[in-house]
Amino acid sequence: MQTPSSTASLPPATVKKPWYRQLYFWVLIAIVLGILIGWLWPRTGQAMEPIGTTFITAMKMLIGPIVFLTIVGGIAGVADLKRVGLTGVKALTYFQVGTILAMITGLVAINIFRLGDGVNADAATLKTTDSANKLIQAGQKQHWWEFITHIVPNSVVGPFVEGDILQIIFLAVIFGVAINAVGKIATPIQDAVERLTALVFKVLSFIMKLAPLGAFGAMAFAIGKYGISTLTSLGSLILLFYATSALFVIVVLGSIMAYLRLNIFRMLGYFKEELLLILGTSTAEPALPGLMRKLEYVGVPKSTVGLVVPTGYSFNLDGAAIYLSLAALYIAQATNTALSVPQQLGLLAVMLLTSKGAAGVAGGGFIALTATLSTLGTIPAAGIMLIFGIDKFMSECRALVNFIGNAVATLFVAKWNRELDVDRARRVFSGEVLPPPAGAVENDFDMEVLEQEPREQSSDDRSHGDTTPTIISESDAVRIDHERLGDAHPARH
């Protein structure tokens, strides 16, 4: 029998929550229920809209502060500001190359299968709805250079009120550099930023517990409003988009991960909760905080995560790039607009600019598509009505690919900076539980599937100095806990 003091310094054992208590399981159940409600009882499904929109609104409420505090804290804490600038340049370089590869993938796919041939749509007779007209007008007024002038906000508070991530990044970089440059006198401010960051993430952990409700409401509304028939009417185009996106993730992004000596599928498993949340809500914004914290746990430095991930949400939209090229060529084929290879390459060049111009704007993908067609002039902009009905069902895939692309981009930039611990990343992706890296703040929303409980250490463990965490079941943990209490209080036996 051991004395109480002998158990005080024992290493922790990791207790893995059963599958039915993990968040991703309940999000998946909510998505399935949402589809059934929307399909069988459409009116009831449409009535669920406030549930989904309220959850997304609550998440977006924290996105701005999280992005701002993370970037400020990351930049303020680095010793070499030049390194931060180089990281930004490397990230933007990667974003451009990744966007080009995504657009080429979409162009190749639609040129091979040519799903628009035979539609023979007359653009002059296509009627546009009021909601579509607003997006078309916004796209026609969009200029490729606006994203540059739009970066500078009119006020310090404005970007947070409007939720403009690009402007928030601009402010955060300036404030972070200023705190770093001031030196010791700004130490209290830097400490306050760290404390506020921990506080905001704690609030986020509370909201994340409602993720299943948000996914249920959003999915029930989408199916109830647009119906399963919408999926079948242009099912071939939806299928091609999903297949092309999957091919891009597996082949292109998978190749990049292989270069990093990491496995793309294990990474997807690591982010399963975030991916299911995106699938249910049709937007990648609620998953941004989880992506940032989990990448820090993988071992990517906080300063790199804080700069690359938020910037990628505006500039590294692989899913949107595939959608733009595929949709534009489909409309051209459907309206019998012949495009030569040079014209298609010119279309790609225009999309590289217009896609950035619509970053962070509501209905950005659709606006970017309209802006592209209006700028090019050869494809009738009214042709977007051919795909307007299914755009909602393509948004899930766009958001998923955007999310995955940003995760890979951050890992790649970290490797480029020679600051990625590949061995740690591989072990974390494989499900191994490791202590948080230096400088990372533990939080309970992204690592909630794991709990730490003390365990009895065998004589063999003590003799060999083994301090490796051991995964045990929850019931065994309770039994061990009772045994430990019994050892501490022998009078109870």
CSV table of C-alpha atoms in Angstrom, one decimal:
chain,number,residue,atom,x,y,z
A,1,MET,CA,0.0,0.0,0.0
A,2,GLN,CA,1.3,3.4,-0.9
A,3,THR,CA,1.3,6.5,1.2
A,4,PRO,CA,-0.5,9.6,0.1
A,5,SER,CA,2.7,11.3,-0.6
A,6,SER,CA,3.8,8.6,-3.0
A,7,THR,CA,1.0,9.4,-5.3
A,8,ALA,CA,1.4,13.1,-5.4
A,9,SER,CA,4.1,13.2,-8.1
A,10,LEU,CA,2.8,10.5,-10.3
A,11,PRO,CA,2.5,11.3,-14.1
A,12,PRO,CA,-1.0,11.9,-15.5
A,13,ALA,CA,-2.9,9.3,-17.4
A,14,THR,CA,-5.1,10.5,-20.3
A,15,VAL,CA,-8.7,9.6,-20.2
A,16,LYS,CA,-10.4,9.6,-23.6
A,17,LYS,CA,-14.0,10.5,-23.6
A,18,PRO,CA,-16.4,7.9,-25.1
A,19,TRP,CA,-17.6,8.7,-28.6
A,20,TYR,CA,-21.1,9.6,-27.5
A,21,ARG,CA,-19.8,12.4,-25.3
A,22,GLN,CA,-17.6,14.1,-27.9
A,23,LEU,CA,-18.8,17.2,-29.7
A,24,TYR,CA,-18.2,16.0,-33.3
A,25,PHE,CA,-20.7,13.1,-32.7
A,26,TRP,CA,-23.5,15.4,-31.6
A,27,VAL,CA,-22.8,17.8,-34.5
A,28,LEU,CA,-23.1,14.9,-36.9
A,29,ILE,CA,-26.3,13.8,-35.3
A,30,ALA,CA,-27.6,17.3,-35.6
A,31,ILE,CA,-26.8,17.5,-39.3
A,32,VAL,CA,-28.6,14.3,-40.0
A,33,LEU,CA,-31.7,15.4,-38.0
A,34,GLY,CA,-31.6,18.8,-39.8
A,35,ILE,CA,-31.7,17.1,-43.2
A,36,LEU,CA,-34.6,14.9,-42.2
A,37,ILE,CA,-36.6,17.7,-40.7
A,38,GLY,CA,-36.0,20.0,-43.7
A,39,TRP,CA,-36.9,17.2,-46.2
A,40,LEU,CA,-40.0,15.7,-44.5
A,41,TRP,CA,-41.4,18.9,-43.0
A,42,PRO,CA,-40.1,21.8,-45.1
A,43,ARG,CA,-42.1,24.5,-43.2
A,44,THR,CA,-40.8,23.3,-39.9
A,45,GLY,CA,-37.3,23.2,-41.3
A,46,GLN,CA,-37.5,26.8,-42.5
A,47,ALA,CA,-38.7,27.8,-39.1
A,48,MET,CA,-35.4,26.6,-37.7
A,49,GLU,CA,-33.5,29.4,-39.4
A,50,PRO,CA,-33.2,31.6,-36.2
A,51,ILE,CA,-31.4,28.8,-34.4
A,52,GLY,CA,-28.7,28.5,-37.0
A,53,THR,CA,-28.3,32.2,-37.7
A,54,THR,CA,-28.2,33.0,-33.9
A,55,PHE,CA,-25.3,30.5,-33.4
A,56,ILE,CA,-23.4,31.8,-36.4
A,57,THR,CA,-23.9,35.4,-35.2
A,58,ALA,CA,-22.7,34.5,-31.7
A,59,MET,CA,-19.6,33.0,-33.3
A,60,LYS,CA,-18.9,35.9,-35.6
A,61,MET,CA,-19.3,38.2,-32.6
A,62,LEU,CA,-16.0,36.8,-31.3
A,63,ILE,CA,-14.1,36.3,-34.6
A,64,GLY,CA,-12.9,40.0,-34.7
A,65,PRO,CA,-11.6,40.1,-31.2
A,66,ILE,CA,-9.9,36.7,-31.5
A,67,VAL,CA,-8.2,37.7,-34.8
A,68,PHE,CA,-7.1,41.0,-33.4
A,69,LEU,CA,-5.8,39.8,-30.0
A,70,THR,CA,-4.0,36.8,-31.6
A,71,ILE,CA,-2.2,38.8,-34.2
A,72,VAL,CA,-1.3,41.6,-31.7
A,73,GLY,CA,-0.1,39.1,-29.1
A,74,GLY,CA,1.9,37.1,-31.7
A,75,ILE,CA,3.7,40.1,-33.2
A,76,ALA,CA,4.2,41.9,-29.9
A,77,GLY,CA,5.9,38.9,-28.5
A,78,VAL,CA,8.5,38.2,-31.2
A,79,ALA,CA,12.0,39.4,-30.9
A,80,ASP,CA,12.6,40.0,-34.7
A,81,LEU,CA,10.0,42.0,-36.5
A,82,LYS,CA,11.8,41.4,-39.8
A,83,ARG,CA,10.9,37.7,-39.4
A,84,VAL,CA,7.2,38.6,-39.1
A,85,GLY,CA,7.4,40.6,-42.3
A,86,LEU,CA,9.1,37.7,-44.1
A,87,THR,CA,6.4,35.3,-42.8
A,88,GLY,CA,3.7,37.6,-44.3
A,89,VAL,CA,5.5,37.7,-47.7
A,90,LYS,CA,5.9,33.9,-47.7
A,91,ALA,CA,2.2,33.4,-46.8
A,92,LEU,CA,1.0,35.7,-49.6
A,93,THR,CA,3.3,34.0,-52.1
A,94,TYR,CA,1.9,30.6,-51.1
A,95,PHE,CA,-1.6,31.9,-51.3
A,96,GLN,CA,-1.2,33.1,-54.9
A,97,VAL,CA,0.3,29.8,-56.0
A,98,GLY,CA,-2.4,27.8,-54.3
A,99,THR,CA,-5.2,29.9,-55.8
A,100,ILE,CA,-3.7,29.5,-59.3
A,101,LEU,CA,-3.5,25.7,-58.8
A,102,ALA,CA,-7.1,25.6,-57.5
A,103,MET,CA,-8.4,27.6,-60.5
A,104,ILE,CA,-6.5,25.5,-63.0
A,105,THR,CA,-8.1,22.4,-61.4
A,106,GLY,CA,-11.6,23.8,-61.9
A,107,LEU,CA,-10.8,24.8,-65.5
A,108,VAL,CA,-9.5,21.4,-66.4
A,109,ALA,CA,-12.5,19.6,-64.8
A,110,ILE,CA,-15.1,21.6,-66.6
A,111,ASN,CA,-13.3,21.4,-69.9
A,112,ILE,CA,-13.1,17.6,-69.7
A,113,PHE,CA,-16.7,17.0,-68.7
A,114,ARG,CA,-18.3,20.1,-70.4
A,115,LEU,CA,-21.6,19.9,-68.4
A,116,GLY,CA,-22.9,23.1,-69.9
A,117,ASP,CA,-23.0,21.8,-73.5
A,118,GLY,CA,-26.6,21.3,-74.7
A,119,VAL,CA,-28.2,23.7,-72.2
A,120,ASN,CA,-28.5,26.3,-74.9
A,121,ALA,CA,-29.6,29.0,-72.5
A,122,ASP,CA,-30.5,32.5,-73.9
A,123,ALA,CA,-29.1,35.1,-71.5
A,124,ALA,CA,-31.6,37.7,-72.8
A,125,THR,CA,-34.5,35.6,-71.5
A,126,LEU,CA,-33.1,34.8,-68.1
A,127,LYS,CA,-35.1,36.4,-65.3
A,128,THR,CA,-33.2,37.5,-62.2
A,129,THR,CA,-34.7,37.6,-58.7
A,130,ASP,CA,-34.4,40.6,-56.4
A,131,SER,CA,-31.8,38.9,-54.2
A,132,ALA,CA,-29.8,37.9,-57.2
A,133,ASN,CA,-30.1,41.4,-58.7
A,134,LYS,CA,-28.5,42.9,-55.5
A,135,LEU,CA,-25.5,40.5,-55.8
A,136,ILE,CA,-25.2,41.2,-59.6
A,137,GLN,CA,-25.2,44.9,-59.0
A,138,ALA,CA,-22.6,44.6,-56.2
A,139,GLY,CA,-20.4,42.5,-58.5
A,140,GLN,CA,-20.7,44.9,-61.4
A,141,LYS,CA,-19.6,47.7,-59.2
A,142,GLN,CA,-16.7,45.7,-57.8
A,143,HIS,CA,-13.2,46.7,-59.0
A,144,TRP,CA,-10.1,44.6,-58.8
A,145,TRP,CA,-8.1,47.2,-56.9
A,146,GLU,CA,-10.7,47.9,-54.3
A,147,PHE,CA,-9.4,45.3,-51.9
A,148,ILE,CA,-6.2,47.4,-51.6
A,149,THR,CA,-8.0,50.6,-50.8
A,150,HIS,CA,-10.5,48.8,-48.6
A,151,ILE,CA,-7.8,47.5,-46.2
A,152,VAL,CA,-7.6,50.9,-44.4
A,153,PRO,CA,-10.7,51.4,-42.2
A,154,ASN,CA,-12.5,54.7,-41.6
A,155,SER,CA,-12.2,54.2,-37.9
A,156,VAL,CA,-10.7,51.9,-35.3
A,157,VAL,CA,-14.0,50.6,-34.1
A,158,GLY,CA,-15.6,50.2,-37.6
A,159,PRO,CA,-14.0,46.9,-38.6
A,160,PHE,CA,-15.2,45.2,-35.4
A,161,VAL,CA,-18.7,46.5,-35.9
A,162,GLU,CA,-18.9,45.4,-39.5
A,163,GLY,CA,-16.9,42.2,-39.0
A,164,ASP,CA,-14.4,43.1,-41.7
A,165,ILE,CA,-11.5,40.6,-41.1
A,166,LEU,CA,-9.2,42.3,-43.7
A,167,GLN,CA,-9.4,45.6,-41.9
A,168,ILE,CA,-9.0,44.0,-38.5
A,169,ILE,CA,-5.8,42.3,-39.7
A,170,PHE,CA,-4.5,45.7,-40.8
A,171,LEU,CA,-5.2,47.2,-37.4
A,172,ALA,CA,-3.8,44.3,-35.5
A,173,VAL,CA,-0.5,44.3,-37.4
A,174,ILE,CA,-0.1,48.0,-36.8
A,175,PHE,CA,-0.8,47.7,-33.1
A,176,GLY,CA,1.3,44.6,-32.7
A,177,VAL,CA,4.3,46.3,-34.4
A,178,ALA,CA,3.8,49.4,-32.2
A,179,ILE,CA,3.7,47.4,-29.0
A,180,ASN,CA,6.9,45.6,-30.0
A,181,ALA,CA,8.7,48.8,-31.0
A,182,VAL,CA,7.8,50.7,-27.8
A,183,GLY,CA,9.5,48.0,-25.7
A,184,LYS,CA,9.2,47.6,-21.9
A,185,ILE,CA,6.8,50.5,-21.4
A,186,ALA,CA,4.2,48.5,-23.3
A,187,THR,CA,4.6,45.3,-21.2
A,188,PRO,CA,1.4,45.9,-19.2
A,189,ILE,CA,-0.5,46.2,-22.5
A,190,GLN,CA,1.0,43.0,-23.8
A,191,ASP,CA,0.0,41.2,-20.6
A,192,ALA,CA,-3.5,42.6,-20.9
A,193,VAL,CA,-3.7,41.2,-24.5
A,194,GLU,CA,-2.7,37.7,-23.3
A,195,ARG,CA,-5.3,37.9,-20.5
A,196,LEU,CA,-8.0,39.1,-22.8
A,197,THR,CA,-7.1,36.3,-25.3
A,198,ALA,CA,-7.6,33.7,-22.6
A,199,LEU,CA,-10.9,35.3,-21.6
A,200,VAL,CA,-12.3,35.5,-25.1
A,201,PHE,CA,-11.4,31.8,-25.8
A,202,LYS,CA,-13.2,30.8,-22.6
A,203,VAL,CA,-16.3,32.6,-23.8
A,204,LEU,CA,-15.9,30.9,-27.1
A,205,SER,CA,-15.8,27.5,-25.3
A,206,PHE,CA,-19.2,28.2,-23.8
A,207,ILE,CA,-20.7,29.1,-27.2
A,208,MET,CA,-19.1,26.0,-28.9
A,209,LYS,CA,-21.2,23.8,-26.6
A,210,LEU,CA,-24.2,25.0,-28.6
A,211,ALA,CA,-22.6,23.9,-32.0
A,212,PRO,CA,-25.0,21.0,-32.5
A,213,LEU,CA,-28.0,23.3,-32.2
A,214,GLY,CA,-26.5,25.7,-34.7
A,215,ALA,CA,-25.7,23.0,-37.2
A,216,PHE,CA,-29.2,21.5,-36.8
A,217,GLY,CA,-30.9,24.9,-37.4
A,218,ALA,CA,-28.8,25.8,-40.4
A,219,MET,CA,-29.1,22.5,-42.1
A,220,ALA,CA,-32.9,22.2,-41.5
A,221,PHE,CA,-33.5,25.6,-43.0
A,222,ALA,CA,-31.3,25.0,-46.0
A,223,ILE,CA,-33.1,21.7,-46.9
A,224,GLY,CA,-36.5,23.1,-46.0
A,225,LYS,CA,-36.1,26.2,-48.1
A,226,TYR,CA,-34.3,24.9,-51.2
A,227,GLY,CA,-35.5,21.3,-51.1
A,228,ILE,CA,-33.9,18.1,-52.1
A,229,SER,CA,-35.2,18.6,-55.7
A,230,THR,CA,-32.8,21.5,-56.1
A,231,LEU,CA,-29.9,19.1,-55.6
A,232,THR,CA,-31.1,16.8,-58.3
A,233,SER,CA,-31.9,19.4,-60.9
A,234,LEU,CA,-28.3,20.4,-61.3
A,235,GLY,CA,-26.9,17.4,-59.5
A,236,SER,CA,-24.2,16.7,-62.1
A,237,LEU,CA,-22.7,20.2,-61.6
A,238,ILE,CA,-22.8,19.9,-57.8
A,239,LEU,CA,-21.2,16.4,-58.1
A,240,LEU,CA,-18.5,17.7,-60.4
A,241,PHE,CA,-17.7,20.5,-58.0
A,242,TYR,CA,-17.5,18.2,-55.0
A,243,ALA,CA,-15.4,15.6,-56.9
A,244,THR,CA,-13.0,18.3,-58.2
A,245,SER,CA,-12.7,19.8,-54.7
A,246,ALA,CA,-12.0,16.3,-53.3
A,247,LEU,CA,-9.4,15.7,-56.0
A,248,PHE,CA,-7.7,19.0,-55.2
A,249,VAL,CA,-7.6,18.2,-51.5
A,250,ILE,CA,-6.2,14.7,-51.9
A,251,VAL,CA,-3.8,15.3,-54.8
A,252,VAL,CA,-2.6,18.9,-54.6
A,253,LEU,CA,-2.9,19.6,-50.8
A,254,GLY,CA,-2.0,15.9,-50.1
A,255,SER,CA,1.2,16.3,-52.1
A,256,ILE,CA,2.1,19.4,-50.1
A,257,MET,CA,1.5,17.5,-46.9
A,258,ALA,CA,3.6,14.6,-48.2
A,259,TYR,CA,6.4,17.1,-48.8
A,260,LEU,CA,6.1,18.1,-45.2
A,261,ARG,CA,6.2,14.4,-44.3
A,262,LEU,CA,2.7,14.5,-42.9
A,263,ASN,CA,-0.5,12.7,-43.8
A,264,ILE,CA,-3.5,14.7,-45.2
A,265,PHE,CA,-6.1,12.1,-44.0
A,266,ARG,CA,-4.8,12.1,-40.4
A,267,MET,CA,-4.9,15.9,-40.4
A,268,LEU,CA,-8.5,15.8,-41.6
A,269,GLY,CA,-9.3,13.5,-38.7
A,270,TYR,CA,-7.6,15.9,-36.3
A,271,PHE,CA,-9.9,18.7,-37.5
A,272,LYS,CA,-13.1,16.5,-37.7
A,273,GLU,CA,-15.1,18.7,-35.3
A,274,GLU,CA,-14.3,21.9,-37.2
A,275,LEU,CA,-15.1,20.2,-40.5
A,276,LEU,CA,-18.5,19.0,-39.3
A,277,LEU,CA,-19.3,22.4,-37.9
A,278,ILE,CA,-18.5,23.9,-41.3
A,279,LEU,CA,-20.7,21.3,-43.0
A,280,GLY,CA,-23.6,22.1,-40.8
A,281,THR,CA,-23.4,25.9,-40.9
A,282,SER,CA,-22.1,26.4,-44.5
A,283,THR,CA,-19.4,28.9,-43.4
A,284,ALA,CA,-15.8,28.5,-42.3
A,285,GLU,CA,-15.8,31.4,-39.8
A,286,PRO,CA,-17.1,29.5,-36.7
A,287,ALA,CA,-14.2,27.0,-37.2
A,288,LEU,CA,-11.5,29.7,-37.4
A,289,PRO,CA,-10.7,29.8,-33.6
A,290,GLY,CA,-10.5,26.1,-33.4
A,291,LEU,CA,-8.2,26.0,-36.4
A,292,MET,CA,-5.9,28.5,-34.7
A,293,ARG,CA,-5.7,26.8,-31.3
A,294,LYS,CA,-5.3,23.4,-32.7
A,295,LEU,CA,-2.5,24.5,-35.0
A,296,GLU,CA,-0.7,26.0,-32.0
A,297,TYR,CA,-1.1,22.6,-30.2
A,298,VAL,CA,0.4,20.9,-33.2
A,299,GLY,CA,3.5,23.1,-32.6
A,300,VAL,CA,3.2,26.0,-35.1
A,301,PRO,CA,4.3,29.2,-33.3
A,302,LYS,CA,1.6,31.5,-32.2
A,303,SER,CA,2.9,34.4,-34.2
A,304,THR,CA,2.8,32.4,-37.4
A,305,VAL,CA,-0.7,31.0,-36.7
A,306,GLY,CA,-2.0,34.5,-35.8
A,307,LEU,CA,-0.7,36.0,-39.0
A,308,VAL,CA,-1.2,33.3,-41.6
A,309,VAL,CA,-4.6,31.9,-40.7
A,310,PRO,CA,-6.7,35.1,-40.5
A,311,THR,CA,-4.9,36.4,-43.7
A,312,GLY,CA,-5.7,33.1,-45.4
A,313,TYR,CA,-9.4,33.6,-44.7
A,314,SER,CA,-9.3,36.6,-47.0
A,315,PHE,CA,-6.6,35.6,-49.5
A,316,ASN,CA,-6.3,31.8,-49.5
A,317,LEU,CA,-9.7,30.7,-50.7
A,318,ASP,CA,-9.0,27.4,-52.6
A,319,GLY,CA,-12.6,26.3,-52.6
A,320,ALA,CA,-13.9,29.6,-53.9
A,321,ALA,CA,-11.2,29.5,-56.6
A,322,ILE,CA,-12.3,26.1,-57.8
A,323,TYR,CA,-15.9,27.3,-57.8
A,324,LEU,CA,-15.2,30.5,-59.7
A,325,SER,CA,-13.4,28.8,-62.6
A,326,LEU,CA,-15.8,25.9,-62.8
A,327,ALA,CA,-18.9,28.1,-62.6
A,328,ALA,CA,-17.7,30.7,-65.1
A,329,LEU,CA,-16.9,28.0,-67.7
A,330,TYR,CA,-20.2,26.2,-67.1
A,331,ILE,CA,-22.1,29.5,-67.8
A,332,ALA,CA,-20.0,30.1,-70.9
A,333,GLN,CA,-20.8,26.5,-72.2
A,334,ALA,CA,-24.5,26.8,-71.2
A,335,THR,CA,-24.9,30.1,-73.1
A,336,ASN,CA,-22.9,28.8,-76.1
A,337,THR,CA,-20.0,31.3,-75.5
A,338,ALA,CA,-16.9,29.9,-77.1
A,339,LEU,CA,-13.7,30.6,-75.2
A,340,SER,CA,-10.2,29.8,-76.5
A,341,VAL,CA,-7.4,28.7,-74.3
A,342,PRO,CA,-5.9,32.2,-74.2
A,343,GLN,CA,-9.3,33.6,-73.3
A,344,GLN,CA,-9.6,31.1,-70.5
A,345,LEU,CA,-6.2,32.0,-69.2
A,346,GLY,CA,-7.2,35.7,-69.3
A,347,LEU,CA,-10.3,34.7,-67.3
A,348,LEU,CA,-8.1,33.1,-64.7
A,349,ALA,CA,-6.0,36.3,-64.4
A,350,VAL,CA,-9.1,38.4,-63.9
A,351,MET,CA,-10.5,35.9,-61.3
A,352,LEU,CA,-7.2,36.2,-59.3
A,353,LEU,CA,-8.0,39.9,-58.8
A,354,THR,CA,-11.8,39.9,-58.4
A,355,SER,CA,-11.7,37.0,-55.9
A,356,LYS,CA,-9.6,39.2,-53.6
A,357,GLY,CA,-11.9,42.2,-54.2
A,358,ALA,CA,-14.8,40.3,-52.8
A,359,ALA,CA,-13.0,39.0,-49.7
A,360,GLY,CA,-15.0,39.3,-46.5
A,361,VAL,CA,-18.1,40.5,-48.3
A,362,ALA,CA,-21.5,38.8,-47.8
A,363,GLY,CA,-22.2,36.6,-50.8
A,364,GLY,CA,-18.5,37.1,-51.8
A,365,GLY,CA,-18.2,34.1,-54.1
A,366,PHE,CA,-21.2,35.1,-56.1
A,367,ILE,CA,-20.1,38.7,-56.2
A,368,ALA,CA,-16.7,37.7,-57.4
A,369,LEU,CA,-18.2,35.6,-60.1
A,370,THR,CA,-20.4,38.5,-61.3
A,371,ALA,CA,-17.4,40.8,-61.2
A,372,THR,CA,-15.3,38.4,-63.2
A,373,LEU,CA,-18.0,38.1,-65.9
A,374,SER,CA,-18.6,41.8,-66.0
A,375,THR,CA,-14.9,42.6,-66.3
A,376,LEU,CA,-14.3,40.1,-69.0
A,377,GLY,CA,-17.4,41.1,-71.0
A,378,THR,CA,-17.5,37.9,-73.2
A,379,ILE,CA,-19.7,35.8,-70.9
A,380,PRO,CA,-23.2,37.3,-70.1
A,381,ALA,CA,-23.4,38.2,-66.4
A,382,ALA,CA,-27.1,37.2,-66.4
A,383,GLY,CA,-26.0,33.6,-66.9
A,384,ILE,CA,-25.3,33.4,-63.2
A,385,MET,CA,-29.1,32.7,-62.7
A,386,LEU,CA,-28.3,29.2,-64.1
A,387,ILE,CA,-26.5,28.3,-60.9
A,388,PHE,CA,-28.1,30.7,-58.4
A,389,GLY,CA,-30.4,28.0,-57.1
A,390,ILE,CA,-27.7,25.6,-56.2
A,391,ASP,CA,-25.1,28.1,-54.9
A,392,LYS,CA,-26.2,27.4,-51.3
A,393,PHE,CA,-25.4,23.7,-51.7
A,394,MET,CA,-22.0,24.5,-53.1
A,395,SER,CA,-21.1,26.9,-50.3
A,396,GLU,CA,-20.5,24.0,-47.8
A,397,CYS,CA,-17.8,22.5,-50.1
A,398,ARG,CA,-16.2,25.9,-50.7
A,399,ALA,CA,-15.9,26.5,-47.0
A,400,LEU,CA,-14.5,23.0,-46.3
A,401,VAL,CA,-11.8,23.4,-48.9
A,402,ASN,CA,-11.0,26.9,-47.8
A,403,PHE,CA,-10.5,25.6,-44.3
A,404,ILE,CA,-8.4,22.7,-45.3
A,405,GLY,CA,-6.3,24.9,-47.6
A,406,ASN,CA,-5.6,27.3,-44.8
A,407,ALA,CA,-4.5,24.6,-42.4
A,408,VAL,CA,-2.1,23.2,-45.0
A,409,ALA,CA,-0.9,26.7,-45.8
A,410,THR,CA,0.0,27.5,-42.2
A,411,LEU,CA,1.9,24.2,-41.8
A,412,PHE,CA,3.8,24.9,-45.0
A,413,VAL,CA,4.8,28.4,-44.0
A,414,ALA,CA,5.9,27.2,-40.6
A,415,LYS,CA,8.0,24.6,-42.4
A,416,TRP,CA,9.4,27.3,-44.7
A,417,ASN,CA,10.4,29.3,-41.6
A,418,ARG,CA,12.1,26.2,-40.2
A,419,GLU,CA,9.9,26.3,-37.1
A,420,LEU,CA,7.6,23.3,-37.6
A,421,ASP,CA,8.2,20.3,-35.4
A,422,VAL,CA,7.2,17.6,-37.9
A,423,ASP,CA,7.6,14.8,-35.4
A,424,ARG,CA,5.3,16.5,-32.9
A,425,ALA,CA,2.8,17.3,-35.7
A,426,ARG,CA,2.8,13.7,-36.9
A,427,ARG,CA,2.2,12.4,-33.3
A,428,VAL,CA,-0.6,14.9,-32.7
A,429,PHE,CA,-2.3,14.0,-36.0
A,430,SER,CA,-2.1,10.3,-35.0
A,431,GLY,CA,-4.1,11.0,-31.9
A,432,GLU,CA,-1.2,11.0,-29.4
A,433,VAL,CA,-1.7,13.3,-26.4
A,434,LEU,CA,1.3,15.6,-25.7
A,435,PRO,CA,2.0,18.4,-23.3
A,436,PRO,CA,1.1,21.8,-24.8
A,437,PRO,CA,4.1,23.4,-26.6
A,438,ALA,CA,5.9,26.3,-24.9
A,439,GLY,CA,3.9,29.5,-25.0
A,440,ALA,CA,0.6,27.8,-25.9
A,441,VAL,CA,-2.4,28.4,-23.7
A,442,GLU,CA,-4.5,25.3,-22.8
A,443,ASN,CA,-8.2,25.7,-23.4
A,444,ASP,CA,-11.0,23.3,-23.1
A,445,PHE,CA,-13.0,23.9,-26.3
A,446,ASP,CA,-10.6,22.4,-28.8
A,447,MET,CA,-9.1,19.7,-26.7
A,448,GLU,CA,-12.3,18.8,-24.9
A,449,VAL,CA,-12.1,15.2,-26.0
A,450,LEU,CA,-9.2,14.7,-23.6
A,451,GLU,CA,-9.2,14.9,-19.8
A,452,GLN,CA,-6.2,14.5,-17.5
A,453,GLU,CA,-6.6,12.3,-14.4
A,454,PRO,CA,-3.8,11.0,-12.1
A,455,ARG,CA,-3.1,7.3,-12.2
A,456,GLU,CA,-1.3,4.8,-10.1
A,457,GLN,CA,2.3,4.3,-11.3
A,458,SER,CA,3.5,0.7,-11.3
A,459,SER,CA,6.8,-0.3,-9.8
A,460,ASP,CA,8.1,-1.0,-13.3
A,461,ASP,CA,7.2,2.5,-14.4
A,462,ARG,CA,9.0,4.0,-11.4
A,463,SER,CA,12.0,1.9,-11.8
A,464,HIS,CA,12.4,2.9,-15.4
A,465,GLY,CA,11.4,6.6,-14.8
A,466,ASP,CA,8.4,6.3,-17.3
A,467,THR,CA,6.4,9.5,-17.4
A,468,THR,CA,4.6,8.8,-20.6
A,469,PRO,CA,0.8,9.5,-20.4
A,470,THR,CA,-1.3,6.3,-20.8
A,471,ILE,CA,-4.7,6.2,-22.4
A,472,ILE,CA,-7.3,4.4,-20.2
A,473,SER,CA,-11.0,4.2,-20.2
A,474,GLU,CA,-13.2,6.4,-18.1
A,475,SER,CA,-14.5,3.6,-16.0
A,476,ASP,CA,-11.0,2.4,-15.2
A,477,ALA,CA,-10.1,6.0,-14.2
A,478,VAL,CA,-13.0,6.1,-11.7
A,479,ARG,CA,-11.9,2.7,-10.3
A,480,ILE,CA,-8.3,3.9,-9.9
A,481,ASP,CA,-9.5,7.1,-8.3
A,482,HIS,CA,-11.5,5.1,-5.7
A,483,GLU,CA,-8.4,2.9,-5.1
A,484,ARG,CA,-6.2,5.9,-4.6
A,485,LEU,CA,-8.7,7.4,-2.1
A,486,GLY,CA,-8.7,4.0,-0.3
A,487,ASP,CA,-4.9,4.1,-0.1
A,488,ALA,CA,-5.0,7.6,1.4
A,489,HIS,CA,-7.6,6.5,3.9
A,490,PRO,CA,-6.8,2.9,5.0
A,491,ALA,CA,-9.4,3.1,7.8
A,492,ARG,CA,-12.2,2.9,5.3
A,493,HIS,CA,-11.3,-0.7,4.3
